[in-house]
mmCIF file of C-alpha atoms in Angstrom:
data_model
loop_
_atom_site.group_PDB
_atom_site.id
_atom_site.type_symbol
_atom_site.label_atom_id
_atom_site.label_comp_id
_atom_site.label_asym_id
_atom_site.label_seq_id
_atom_site.Cartn_x
_atom_site.Cartn_y
_atom_site.Cartn_z
ATOM 1 C CA MET Y 89 6.408 5.351 -15.019
ATOM 2 C CA ASP Y 90 6.529 2.167 -17.087
ATOM 3 C CA SER Y 91 7.267 -0.200 -14.223
ATOM 4 C CA LEU Y 92 4.276 1.123 -12.284
ATOM 5 C CA ASN Y 93 1.991 0.649 -15.295
ATOM 6 C CA GLU Y 94 3.332 -2.870 -15.765
ATOM 7 C CA LEU Y 95 2.517 -3.687 -12.136
ATOM 8 C CA ILE Y 96 -0.964 -2.201 -12.522
ATOM 9 C CA ASN Y 97 -1.460 -4.408 -15.605
ATOM 10 C CA ALA Y 98 -0.199 -7.456 -13.743
ATOM 11 C CA PHE Y 99 -2.645 -6.847 -10.887
ATOM 12 C CA SER Y 100 -5.468 -6.187 -13.383
ATOM 13 C CA SER Y 101 -4.918 -9.611 -14.927
ATOM 14 C CA LEU Y 102 -6.067 -11.204 -11.661
ATOM 15 C CA PRO Y 103 -9.759 -12.088 -11.322
ATOM 16 C CA ALA Y 104 -12.147 -9.485 -9.875
ATOM 17 C CA ILE Y 105 -9.428 -6.811 -9.787
ATOM 18 C CA GLY Y 106 -10.280 -3.876 -12.000
ATOM 19 C CA LYS Y 107 -8.089 -1.009 -13.130
ATOM 20 C CA LYS Y 108 -8.935 1.072 -10.061
ATOM 21 C CA SER Y 109 -8.203 -1.654 -7.510
ATOM 22 C CA ALA Y 110 -5.037 -2.599 -9.393
ATOM 23 C CA THR Y 111 -3.850 1.014 -9.215
ATOM 24 C CA ARG Y 112 -4.544 1.182 -5.501
ATOM 25 C CA LEU Y 113 -2.643 -2.062 -4.950
ATOM 26 C CA ALA Y 114 0.327 -0.891 -7.017
ATOM 27 C CA TYR Y 115 0.573 2.357 -5.078
ATOM 28 C CA PHE Y 116 0.322 0.405 -1.850
ATOM 29 C CA ILE Y 117 3.329 -1.670 -2.948
ATOM 30 C CA LEU Y 118 5.197 1.544 -3.819
ATOM 31 C CA LYS Y 119 4.437 3.114 -0.466
ATOM 32 C CA SER Y 120 5.074 0.112 1.747
ATOM 33 C CA ASP Y 121 8.172 -1.696 2.839
ATOM 34 C CA ARG Y 122 10.128 -3.663 0.224
ATOM 35 C CA ALA Y 123 9.628 -6.806 2.349
ATOM 36 C CA ILE Y 124 5.929 -6.878 1.420
ATOM 37 C CA ALA Y 125 6.670 -6.916 -2.318
ATOM 38 C CA GLU Y 126 9.396 -9.489 -1.753
ATOM 39 C CA LYS Y 127 7.156 -11.822 0.252
ATOM 40 C CA LEU Y 128 4.372 -11.701 -2.343
ATOM 41 C CA ALA Y 129 6.841 -12.235 -5.221
ATOM 42 C CA HIS Y 130 8.444 -15.152 -3.381
ATOM 43 C CA ASP Y 131 5.161 -16.822 -2.425
ATOM 44 C CA LEU Y 132 3.812 -16.519 -5.969
ATOM 45 C CA LEU Y 133 6.669 -18.555 -7.377
ATOM 46 C CA LEU Y 134 6.842 -20.974 -4.442
ATOM 47 C CA VAL Y 135 3.219 -21.961 -4.984
ATOM 48 C CA LYS Y 136 3.885 -22.718 -8.647
ATOM 49 C CA ASP Y 137 6.982 -24.742 -7.705
ATOM 50 C CA THR Y 138 5.570 -26.821 -4.874
ATOM 51 C CA ILE Y 139 1.914 -27.498 -5.649
ATOM 52 C CA LYS Y 140 0.610 -29.899 -8.270
ATOM 53 C CA LYS Y 141 -2.522 -31.918 -8.902
ATOM 54 C CA CYS Y 142 -3.150 -35.171 -7.016
ATOM 55 C CA SER Y 143 -2.593 -38.007 -9.472
ATOM 56 C CA ILE Y 144 -5.758 -39.740 -8.226
ATOM 57 C CA CYS Y 145 -8.452 -37.131 -7.516
ATOM 58 C CA GLY Y 146 -6.982 -34.055 -9.204
ATOM 59 C CA THR Y 147 -7.063 -31.706 -6.213
ATOM 60 C CA TYR Y 148 -4.066 -29.477 -5.483
ATOM 61 C CA THR Y 149 -1.450 -31.027 -3.237
ATOM 62 C CA GLU Y 150 2.236 -30.800 -2.368
ATOM 63 C CA ALA Y 151 2.618 -34.593 -2.630
ATOM 64 C CA ASP Y 152 1.993 -36.954 -5.560
ATOM 65 C CA VAL Y 153 -1.155 -38.218 -3.897
ATOM 66 C CA CYS Y 154 -3.156 -35.883 -1.637
ATOM 67 C CA HIS Y 155 -3.780 -36.593 2.052
ATOM 68 C CA ILE Y 156 -7.411 -37.518 1.383
ATOM 69 C CA CYS Y 157 -6.638 -40.082 -1.327
ATOM 70 C CA SER Y 158 -3.819 -41.440 0.875
ATOM 71 C CA SER Y 159 -6.223 -42.075 3.721
ATOM 72 C CA ILE Y 160 -7.521 -45.653 3.933
ATOM 73 C CA ASN Y 161 -10.188 -45.014 6.563
ATOM 74 C CA ARG Y 162 -12.588 -43.010 4.465
ATOM 75 C CA GLU Y 163 -15.971 -44.238 3.272
ATOM 76 C CA LYS Y 164 -16.131 -45.718 -0.226
ATOM 77 C CA VAL Y 165 -17.946 -42.679 -1.560
ATOM 78 C CA ILE Y 166 -16.689 -40.199 -4.160
ATOM 79 C CA CYS Y 167 -17.870 -36.602 -4.132
ATOM 80 C CA VAL Y 168 -17.450 -35.028 -7.567
ATOM 81 C CA VAL Y 169 -16.669 -31.294 -7.471
ATOM 82 C CA GLU Y 170 -15.794 -28.648 -10.037
ATOM 83 C CA GLN Y 171 -12.589 -27.368 -8.466
ATOM 84 C CA SER Y 172 -10.051 -27.829 -5.695
ATOM 85 C CA GLN Y 173 -11.512 -25.063 -3.534
ATOM 86 C CA ASP Y 174 -14.765 -27.037 -3.332
ATOM 87 C CA VAL Y 175 -12.884 -29.891 -1.663
ATOM 88 C CA GLU Y 176 -11.762 -27.500 1.084
ATOM 89 C CA MET Y 177 -15.295 -26.161 1.457
ATOM 90 C CA ILE Y 178 -16.852 -29.615 1.846
ATOM 91 C CA GLU Y 179 -14.067 -30.774 4.173
ATOM 92 C CA SER Y 180 -14.679 -27.705 6.323
ATOM 93 C CA THR Y 181 -18.278 -28.798 7.012
ATOM 94 C CA GLY Y 182 -16.989 -31.902 8.773
ATOM 95 C CA GLU Y 183 -20.086 -33.723 7.449
ATOM 96 C CA TYR Y 184 -18.397 -35.751 4.728
ATOM 97 C CA MET Y 185 -16.067 -38.692 5.273
ATOM 98 C CA GLY Y 186 -15.544 -39.989 1.742
ATOM 99 C CA TYR Y 187 -13.157 -39.293 -1.132
ATOM 100 C CA PHE Y 188 -13.250 -36.609 -3.814
ATOM 101 C CA HIS Y 189 -12.879 -36.218 -7.547
ATOM 102 C CA VAL Y 190 -12.032 -32.805 -8.977
ATOM 103 C CA LEU Y 191 -13.238 -32.246 -12.541
ATOM 104 C CA GLY Y 192 -11.368 -28.985 -13.051
ATOM 105 C CA GLY Y 193 -14.410 -27.492 -14.792
ATOM 106 C CA VAL Y 194 -17.850 -28.366 -16.144
ATOM 107 C CA LEU Y 195 -19.152 -29.529 -19.496
ATOM 108 C CA SER Y 196 -19.449 -26.523 -21.732
ATOM 109 C CA PRO Y 197 -19.641 -27.404 -25.448
ATOM 110 C CA LEU Y 198 -19.600 -23.705 -26.445
ATOM 111 C CA ASN Y 199 -16.208 -23.327 -24.759
ATOM 112 C CA GLY Y 200 -14.942 -26.603 -26.179
ATOM 113 C CA ILE Y 201 -15.072 -28.440 -22.857
ATOM 114 C CA GLY Y 202 -16.386 -31.969 -23.380
ATOM 115 C CA PRO Y 203 -16.108 -35.252 -21.448
ATOM 116 C CA LYS Y 204 -12.540 -35.693 -22.690
ATOM 117 C CA GLU Y 205 -11.364 -32.359 -21.328
ATOM 118 C CA LEU Y 206 -12.783 -33.225 -17.897
ATOM 119 C CA LYS Y 207 -11.112 -36.661 -18.079
ATOM 120 C CA LEU Y 208 -14.346 -38.342 -17.003
ATOM 121 C CA ASP Y 209 -12.844 -41.728 -17.947
ATOM 122 C CA ARG Y 210 -10.592 -41.370 -14.891
ATOM 123 C CA LEU Y 211 -13.655 -40.955 -12.684
ATOM 124 C CA VAL Y 212 -15.225 -44.057 -14.277
ATOM 125 C CA ASP Y 213 -12.011 -46.015 -13.678
ATOM 126 C CA ARG Y 214 -12.008 -45.044 -10.010
ATOM 127 C CA VAL Y 215 -15.646 -46.060 -9.549
ATOM 128 C CA LYS Y 216 -14.917 -49.427 -11.217
ATOM 129 C CA ASN Y 217 -11.648 -50.180 -9.404
ATOM 130 C CA GLU Y 218 -12.132 -48.738 -5.921
ATOM 131 C CA ASN Y 219 -15.413 -50.506 -4.966
ATOM 132 C CA ILE Y 220 -17.207 -47.178 -4.744
ATOM 133 C CA ILE Y 221 -20.749 -47.509 -3.358
ATOM 134 C CA GLU Y 222 -21.962 -43.986 -4.061
ATOM 135 C CA VAL Y 223 -21.057 -41.032 -6.265
ATOM 136 C CA ILE Y 224 -22.282 -37.681 -4.918
ATOM 137 C CA ILE Y 225 -22.274 -35.038 -7.629
ATOM 138 C CA ALA Y 226 -21.542 -31.648 -6.071
ATOM 139 C CA THR Y 227 -21.116 -29.496 -9.162
ATOM 140 C CA ASN Y 228 -22.719 -26.068 -8.764
ATOM 141 C CA PRO Y 229 -26.489 -25.776 -9.367
ATOM 142 C CA THR Y 230 -25.956 -23.858 -12.611
ATOM 143 C CA LEU Y 231 -26.965 -24.825 -16.157
ATOM 144 C CA GLU Y 232 -23.511 -26.280 -16.855
ATOM 145 C CA GLY Y 233 -23.207 -27.857 -13.412
ATOM 146 C CA ASP Y 234 -26.591 -29.567 -13.763
ATOM 147 C CA THR Y 235 -25.762 -30.760 -17.300
ATOM 148 C CA THR Y 236 -22.471 -32.192 -16.077
ATOM 149 C CA ALA Y 237 -24.251 -33.925 -13.185
ATOM 150 C CA LEU Y 238 -26.770 -35.485 -15.577
ATOM 151 C CA TYR Y 239 -24.024 -36.631 -17.936
ATOM 152 C CA ILE Y 240 -22.050 -38.274 -15.115
ATOM 153 C CA SER Y 241 -25.148 -40.016 -13.789
ATOM 154 C CA LYS Y 242 -25.747 -41.485 -17.289
ATOM 155 C CA LEU Y 243 -22.106 -42.624 -17.405
ATOM 156 C CA MET Y 244 -22.548 -44.439 -14.092
ATOM 157 C CA GLU Y 245 -25.751 -46.242 -15.071
ATOM 158 C CA SER Y 246 -23.985 -49.351 -16.338
ATOM 159 C CA TYR Y 247 -21.909 -49.784 -13.163
ATOM 160 C CA GLY Y 248 -24.799 -50.058 -10.712
ATOM 161 C CA THR Y 249 -23.240 -47.457 -8.418
ATOM 162 C CA LYS Y 250 -25.665 -45.219 -6.528
ATOM 163 C CA VAL Y 251 -25.473 -41.665 -7.891
ATOM 164 C CA SER Y 252 -26.818 -38.678 -5.957
ATOM 165 C CA ARG Y 253 -26.895 -34.922 -6.367
ATOM 166 C CA ILE Y 254 -26.426 -32.359 -3.575
ATOM 167 C CA ALA Y 255 -29.638 -30.555 -2.564
ATOM 168 C CA SER Y 256 -30.430 -27.224 -4.139
ATOM 169 C CA GLY Y 257 -32.852 -24.789 -2.514
ATOM 170 C CA MET Y 258 -33.049 -21.840 -0.169
ATOM 171 C CA PRO Y 259 -29.802 -21.017 1.631
ATOM 172 C CA VAL Y 260 -29.892 -21.045 5.427
ATOM 173 C CA GLY Y 261 -30.864 -17.591 6.667
ATOM 174 C CA GLY Y 262 -32.395 -16.767 3.294
ATOM 175 C CA ASP Y 263 -35.588 -14.747 2.988
ATOM 176 C CA MET Y 264 -38.329 -15.958 0.653
ATOM 177 C CA GLU Y 265 -39.050 -12.361 -0.268
ATOM 178 C CA TYR Y 266 -35.648 -11.994 -1.912
ATOM 179 C CA ILE Y 267 -35.077 -15.446 -3.338
ATOM 180 C CA ASP Y 268 -35.227 -16.015 -7.116
ATOM 181 C CA LYS Y 269 -38.045 -18.058 -8.636
ATOM 182 C CA GLN Y 270 -35.837 -20.901 -9.845
ATOM 183 C CA THR Y 271 -34.337 -21.479 -6.414
ATOM 184 C CA LEU Y 272 -37.777 -21.375 -4.816
ATOM 185 C CA SER Y 273 -39.065 -23.817 -7.422
ATOM 186 C CA ARG Y 274 -36.185 -26.198 -6.641
ATOM 187 C CA SER Y 275 -36.820 -25.801 -2.950
ATOM 188 C CA LEU Y 276 -40.383 -27.000 -3.487
ATOM 189 C CA LYS Y 277 -39.503 -29.870 -5.826
ATOM 190 C CA GLY Y 278 -36.747 -31.072 -3.513
ATOM 191 C CA ARG Y 279 -38.845 -30.877 -0.338
ATOM 192 C CA THR Y 280 -38.192 -33.533 2.285
ATOM 193 C CA ALA Y 281 -40.590 -35.174 4.711
ATOM 194 C CA LEU Y 282 -40.666 -33.824 8.277
ATOM 195 C CA MET O 191 -0.444 -26.846 1.733
ATOM 196 C CA ASP O 192 1.832 -24.358 3.480
ATOM 197 C CA SER O 193 2.928 -22.498 0.357
ATOM 198 C CA LEU O 194 -0.692 -21.901 -0.636
ATOM 199 C CA ASN O 195 -1.510 -20.555 2.832
ATOM 200 C CA GLU O 196 1.537 -18.293 2.671
ATOM 201 C CA LEU O 197 0.371 -16.897 -0.659
ATOM 202 C CA ILE O 198 -3.141 -16.366 0.725
ATOM 203 C CA ASN O 199 -1.593 -14.481 3.665
ATOM 204 C CA ALA O 200 0.542 -12.403 1.312
ATOM 205 C CA PHE O 201 -2.500 -11.414 -0.765
ATOM 206 C CA SER O 202 -4.500 -10.716 2.427
ATOM 207 C CA SER O 203 -1.870 -8.204 3.520
ATOM 208 C CA LEU O 204 -2.810 -5.999 0.546
ATOM 209 C CA PRO O 205 -5.451 -3.307 1.118
ATOM 210 C CA ALA O 206 -9.129 -4.164 0.523
ATOM 211 C CA ILE O 207 -8.327 -7.845 -0.057
ATOM 212 C CA GLY O 208 -9.991 -10.065 2.524
ATOM 213 C CA LYS O 209 -9.409 -13.736 3.230
ATOM 214 C CA LYS O 210 -11.976 -14.850 0.670
ATOM 215 C CA SER O 211 -10.612 -12.712 -2.184
ATOM 216 C CA ALA O 212 -7.060 -13.696 -1.261
ATOM 217 C CA THR O 213 -8.016 -17.373 -1.466
ATOM 218 C CA ARG O 214 -9.628 -16.869 -4.870
ATOM 219 C CA LEU O 215 -6.522 -15.062 -6.121
ATOM 220 C CA ALA O 216 -4.183 -17.755 -4.805
ATOM 221 C CA TYR O 217 -6.190 -20.502 -6.518
ATOM 222 C CA PHE O 218 -6.191 -18.459 -9.707
ATOM 223 C CA ILE O 219 -2.386 -18.343 -9.569
ATOM 224 C CA LEU O 220 -2.322 -22.113 -8.982
ATOM 225 C CA LYS O 221 -4.615 -22.793 -11.919
ATOM 226 C CA SER O 222 -3.118 -20.406 -14.417
ATOM 227 C CA ASP O 223 0.070 -20.401 -16.409
ATOM 228 C CA ARG O 224 3.355 -19.934 -14.528
ATOM 229 C CA ALA O 225 4.043 -16.849 -16.666
ATOM 230 C CA ILE O 226 1.305 -14.933 -14.825
ATOM 231 C CA ALA O 227 2.890 -15.577 -11.423
ATOM 232 C CA GLU O 228 6.309 -14.743 -12.870
ATOM 233 C CA LYS O 229 5.180 -11.459 -14.387
ATOM 234 C CA LEU O 230 3.530 -10.314 -11.164
ATOM 235 C CA ALA O 231 6.552 -11.352 -9.071
ATOM 236 C CA HIS O 232 8.897 -9.565 -11.478
ATOM 237 C CA ASP O 233 6.840 -6.378 -11.674
ATOM 238 C CA LEU O 234 6.495 -6.190 -7.885
ATOM 239 C CA LEU O 235 10.258 -6.047 -7.421
ATOM 240 C CA LEU O 236 10.893 -3.865 -10.476
ATOM 241 C CA VAL O 237 8.598 -1.186 -9.102
ATOM 242 C CA LYS O 238 10.484 -1.161 -5.806
ATOM 243 C CA ASP O 239 13.812 -0.975 -7.660
ATOM 244 C CA THR O 240 13.008 1.737 -10.190
ATOM 245 C CA ILE O 241 10.568 4.146 -8.568
ATOM 246 C CA LYS O 242 11.436 6.699 -5.906
ATOM 247 C CA LYS O 243 10.087 10.019 -4.653
ATOM 248 C CA CYS O 244 10.770 13.234 -6.591
ATOM 249 C CA SER O 245 13.355 15.220 -4.611
ATOM 250 C CA ILE O 246 11.335 18.404 -5.155
ATOM 251 C CA CYS O 247 7.619 17.632 -4.928
ATOM 252 C CA GLY O 248 7.657 14.136 -3.415
ATOM 253 C CA THR O 249 5.595 12.374 -6.098
ATOM 254 C CA TYR O 250 6.684 8.964 -7.376
ATOM 255 C CA THR O 251 9.050 9.065 -10.318
ATOM 256 C CA GLU O 252 11.709 7.013 -12.057
ATOM 257 C CA ALA O 253 14.064 10.036 -12.219
ATOM 258 C CA ASP O 254 15.538 12.189 -9.439
ATOM 259 C CA VAL O 255 13.197 14.997 -10.359
ATOM 260 C CA CYS O 256 9.761 14.196 -11.818
ATOM 261 C CA HIS O 257 8.682 15.375 -15.274
ATOM 262 C CA ILE O 258 6.361 17.994 -13.794
ATOM 263 C CA CYS O 259 9.025 19.611 -11.596
ATOM 264 C CA SER O 260 11.456 19.431 -14.555
ATOM 265 C CA SER O 261 9.080 21.403 -16.758
ATOM 266 C CA ILE O 262 9.841 25.137 -16.937
ATOM 267 C CA ASN O 263 6.635 26.128 -18.744
ATOM 268 C CA ARG O 264 4.176 25.562 -15.930
ATOM 269 C CA GLU O 265 2.338 28.266 -14.022
ATOM 270 C CA LYS O 266 3.893 29.390 -10.744
ATOM 271 C CA VAL O 267 1.183 27.679 -8.746
ATOM 272 C CA ILE O 268 1.596 24.750 -6.354
ATOM 273 C CA CYS O 269 -1.230 22.297 -5.774
ATOM 274 C CA VAL O 270 -0.809 20.501 -2.438
ATOM 275 C CA VAL O 271 -2.127 16.933 -2.409
ATOM 276 C CA GLU O 272 -2.112 14.062 0.060
ATOM 277 C CA GLN O 273 -0.569 11.406 -2.144
ATOM 278 C CA SER O 274 1.026 10.649 -5.507
ATOM 279 C CA GLN O 275 -2.159 9.186 -6.997
ATOM 280 C CA ASP O 276 -3.847 12.553 -6.530
ATOM 281 C CA VAL O 277 -1.257 14.130 -8.862
ATOM 282 C CA GLU O 278 -2.293 11.683 -11.589
ATOM 283 C CA MET O 279 -5.967 12.385 -10.960
ATOM 284 C CA ILE O 280 -5.556 16.157 -11.218
ATOM 285 C CA GLU O 281 -3.274 15.861 -14.253
ATOM 286 C CA SER O 282 -5.908 13.681 -15.925
ATOM 287 C CA THR O 283 -8.465 16.514 -15.761
ATOM 288 C CA GLY O 284 -6.269 18.611 -18.059
ATOM 289 C CA GLU O 285 -7.497 21.681 -16.144
ATOM 290 C CA TYR O 286 -4.396 22.376 -14.111
ATOM 291 C CA MET O 287 -1.121 23.717 -15.474
ATOM 292 C CA GLY O 288 0.905 24.327 -12.311
ATOM 293 C CA TYR O 289 3.243 22.331 -10.087
ATOM 294 C CA PHE O 290 2.457 19.927 -7.245
ATOM 295 C CA HIS O 291 3.524 19.160 -3.712
ATOM 296 C CA VAL O 292 2.828 15.719 -2.255
ATOM 297 C CA LEU O 293 2.474 15.644 1.537
ATOM 298 C CA GLY O 294 2.451 11.870 1.833
ATOM 299 C CA GLY O 295 -0.341 12.068 4.395
ATOM 300 C CA VAL O 296 -2.373 14.509 6.484
ATOM 301 C CA LEU O 297 -1.955 15.976 9.956
ATOM 302 C CA SER O 298 -3.218 13.407 12.423
ATOM 303 C CA PRO O 299 -1.967 14.028 15.969
ATOM 304 C CA LEU O 300 -3.570 10.807 17.230
ATOM 305 C CA ASN O 301 -1.429 8.822 14.788
ATOM 306 C CA GLY O 302 1.661 10.845 15.561
ATOM 307 C CA ILE O 303 1.663 12.703 12.236
ATOM 308 C CA GLY O 304 2.535 16.345 12.795
ATOM 309 C CA PRO O 305 3.966 19.146 10.602
ATOM 310 C CA LYS O 306 7.446 17.586 10.852
ATOM 311 C CA GLU O 307 6.333 14.196 9.509
ATOM 312 C CA LEU O 308 4.735 15.901 6.496
ATOM 313 C CA LYS O 309 7.908 17.975 5.970
ATOM 314 C CA LEU O 310 5.851 21.131 5.606
ATOM 315 C CA ASP O 311 9.061 23.196 5.850
ATOM 316 C CA ARG O 312 9.945 21.927 2.365
ATOM 317 C CA LEU O 313 6.658 23.287 1.053
ATOM 318 C CA VAL O 314 7.380 26.647 2.728
ATOM 319 C CA ASP O 315 10.875 26.691 1.184
ATOM 320 C CA ARG O 316 9.442 26.094 -2.273
ATOM 321 C CA VAL O 317 6.865 28.871 -1.890
ATOM 322 C CA LYS O 318 9.615 31.255 -0.757
ATOM 323 C CA ASN O 319 12.209 30.317 -3.379
ATOM 324 C CA GLU O 320 10.171 29.562 -6.501
ATOM 325 C CA ASN O 321 8.147 32.819 -6.741
ATOM 326 C CA ILE O 322 4.906 30.926 -6.237
ATOM 327 C CA ILE O 323 1.834 33.138 -6.717
ATOM 328 C CA GLU O 324 -0.802 30.701 -5.425
ATOM 329 C CA VAL O 325 -1.012 27.578 -3.289
ATOM 330 C CA ILE O 326 -4.076 25.446 -4.005
ATOM 331 C CA ILE O 327 -4.738 23.016 -1.159
ATOM 332 C CA ALA O 328 -6.283 19.841 -2.562
ATOM 333 C CA THR O 329 -6.267 17.587 0.494
ATOM 334 C CA ASN O 330 -9.438 15.531 0.795
ATOM 335 C CA PRO O 331 -12.519 17.197 2.345
ATOM 336 C CA THR O 332 -12.228 15.086 5.504
ATOM 337 C CA LEU O 333 -11.659 16.215 9.080
ATOM 338 C CA GLU O 334 -7.899 15.626 8.783
ATOM 339 C CA GLY O 335 -7.723 17.020 5.233
ATOM 340 C CA ASP O 336 -9.510 20.204 6.293
ATOM 341 C CA THR O 337 -7.318 20.582 9.380
ATOM 342 C CA THR O 338 -4.192 20.180 7.259
ATOM 343 C CA ALA O 339 -5.493 22.754 4.776
ATOM 344 C CA LEU O 340 -6.140 25.239 7.578
ATOM 345 C CA TYR O 341 -2.700 24.633 9.071
ATOM 346 C CA ILE O 342 -0.970 25.205 5.731
ATOM 347 C CA SER O 343 -2.951 28.371 5.073
ATOM 348 C CA LYS O 344 -1.774 29.735 8.479
ATOM 349 C CA LEU O 345 1.821 28.805 7.585
ATOM 350 C CA MET O 346 1.543 30.777 4.346
ATOM 351 C CA GLU O 347 0.103 33.915 5.959
ATOM 352 C CA SER O 348 3.463 35.573 6.476
ATOM 353 C CA TYR O 349 4.569 35.090 2.859
ATOM 354 C CA GLY O 350 1.682 36.957 1.217
ATOM 355 C CA THR O 351 1.065 34.091 -1.186
ATOM 356 C CA LYS O 352 -2.551 33.551 -2.208
ATOM 357 C CA VAL O 353 -3.877 30.329 -0.663
ATOM 358 C CA SER O 354 -7.013 28.578 -1.931
ATOM 359 C CA ARG O 355 -8.921 25.386 -1.192
ATOM 360 C CA ILE O 356 -10.570 23.149 -3.817
ATOM 361 C CA ALA O 357 -14.376 23.329 -3.814
ATOM 362 C CA SER O 358 -16.349 20.795 -1.836
ATOM 363 C CA GLY O 359 -20.003 20.080 -2.582
ATOM 364 C CA MET O 360 -22.283 17.812 -4.559
ATOM 365 C CA PRO O 361 -20.503 15.545 -7.046
ATOM 366 C CA VAL O 362 -21.550 15.859 -10.690
ATOM 367 C CA GLY O 363 -24.442 13.482 -11.350
ATOM 368 C CA GLY O 364 -25.241 13.347 -7.633
ATOM 369 C CA ASP O 365 -28.803 13.262 -6.362
ATOM 370 C CA MET O 366 -29.827 15.563 -3.507
ATOM 371 C CA GLU O 367 -32.022 12.801 -2.148
ATOM 372 C CA TYR O 368 -29.003 10.631 -1.383
ATOM 373 C CA ILE O 369 -26.387 13.217 -0.442
ATOM 374 C CA ASP O 370 -25.261 13.531 3.187
ATOM 375 C CA LYS O 371 -26.122 16.654 5.172
ATOM 376 C CA GLN O 372 -22.541 17.843 5.563
ATOM 377 C CA THR O 373 -21.897 17.761 1.816
ATOM 378 C CA LEU O 374 -25.168 19.565 1.150
ATOM 379 C CA SER O 375 -24.303 22.152 3.789
ATOM 380 C CA ARG O 376 -20.912 22.743 2.113
ATOM 381 C CA SER O 377 -22.603 22.971 -1.256
ATOM 382 C CA LEU O 378 -24.766 25.793 0.054
ATOM 383 C CA LYS O 379 -21.958 27.630 1.851
ATOM 384 C CA GLY O 380 -19.692 27.401 -1.183
ATOM 385 C CA ARG O 381 -22.338 28.541 -3.695
ATOM 386 C CA THR O 382 -21.092 30.641 -6.601
ATOM 387 C CA ALA O 383 -22.840 33.446 -8.488
ATOM 388 C CA LEU O 384 -24.518 32.544 -11.800
#
């Protein structure tokens, strides 16, 4: 059944879906009402047709400029994140009232991703032109994320803007017995006064 | 972003895909080339348009009668399985050379699935009309699968056809230390002479 195999391949091309899951999904589509296949097919294309990147911060939005960049009441702080999802995550904490800048990746010379690919000049322009008082770098605490954070902080040196990095350490509810050494080491280095 | 939420909901409606996975998939679609969304959307509908159930055994097929039922060289044995995927699994072993019958489920009175819903009369008709010498019941070794197997074996009593049940016991590579009691108990009951 060629069409079934094609659907299995299509599902397999999605992240974290292996051959076995893809097969289960394809058979589910076969077994279930046509409306389910139609809704998914429709929504897939609708998303590609209606959502683009914010021309200012680079997050996904249905408008030219996202609702965060459009807001004039936010603090003059930019939080730099790797991807659009991270904006949603930080917004969901309710702790942050500033703006965002989405890099769309991290520096990774081996994969050919340098400062140009991340359009870091656009971040610099925003810091210069929008009277930004602080840049919070919220890339992930990975090798690439840390390198990117360091690079951005160097870039900002000449503008006198405060640059900070989100804390890295033990997650809430974590157990020291199961935590890796690097995280524990960071937890100690980044300790705060009580 | 309504269209993004709709896509997340559509992915969430698939089996074994939770909110978090659905969100990751939706963002993947956003980030990646339009061709990926188009292929998946196309394949979803193609499968619904081209694949139906075999009019004889009930497995999924692009023709009226599947390639197994169309074959005249197979042994006069029918293997009864719960669903179409199981046909593929058994075929992939290369050990079985007979025909199949797909129930499309198992007896489950609580869910309103009785002998009528599984169209067991069609299985009986086949056994009567196709000179079947053996019926191998390959429903899963679950409570419902076992009940269904027992029910079918009672149905077949009056036709003098041999009825068998696939073996249930320790999986190959399994470790007795981690196996559940019921499986171990079945392994002992179903022991074979060496």
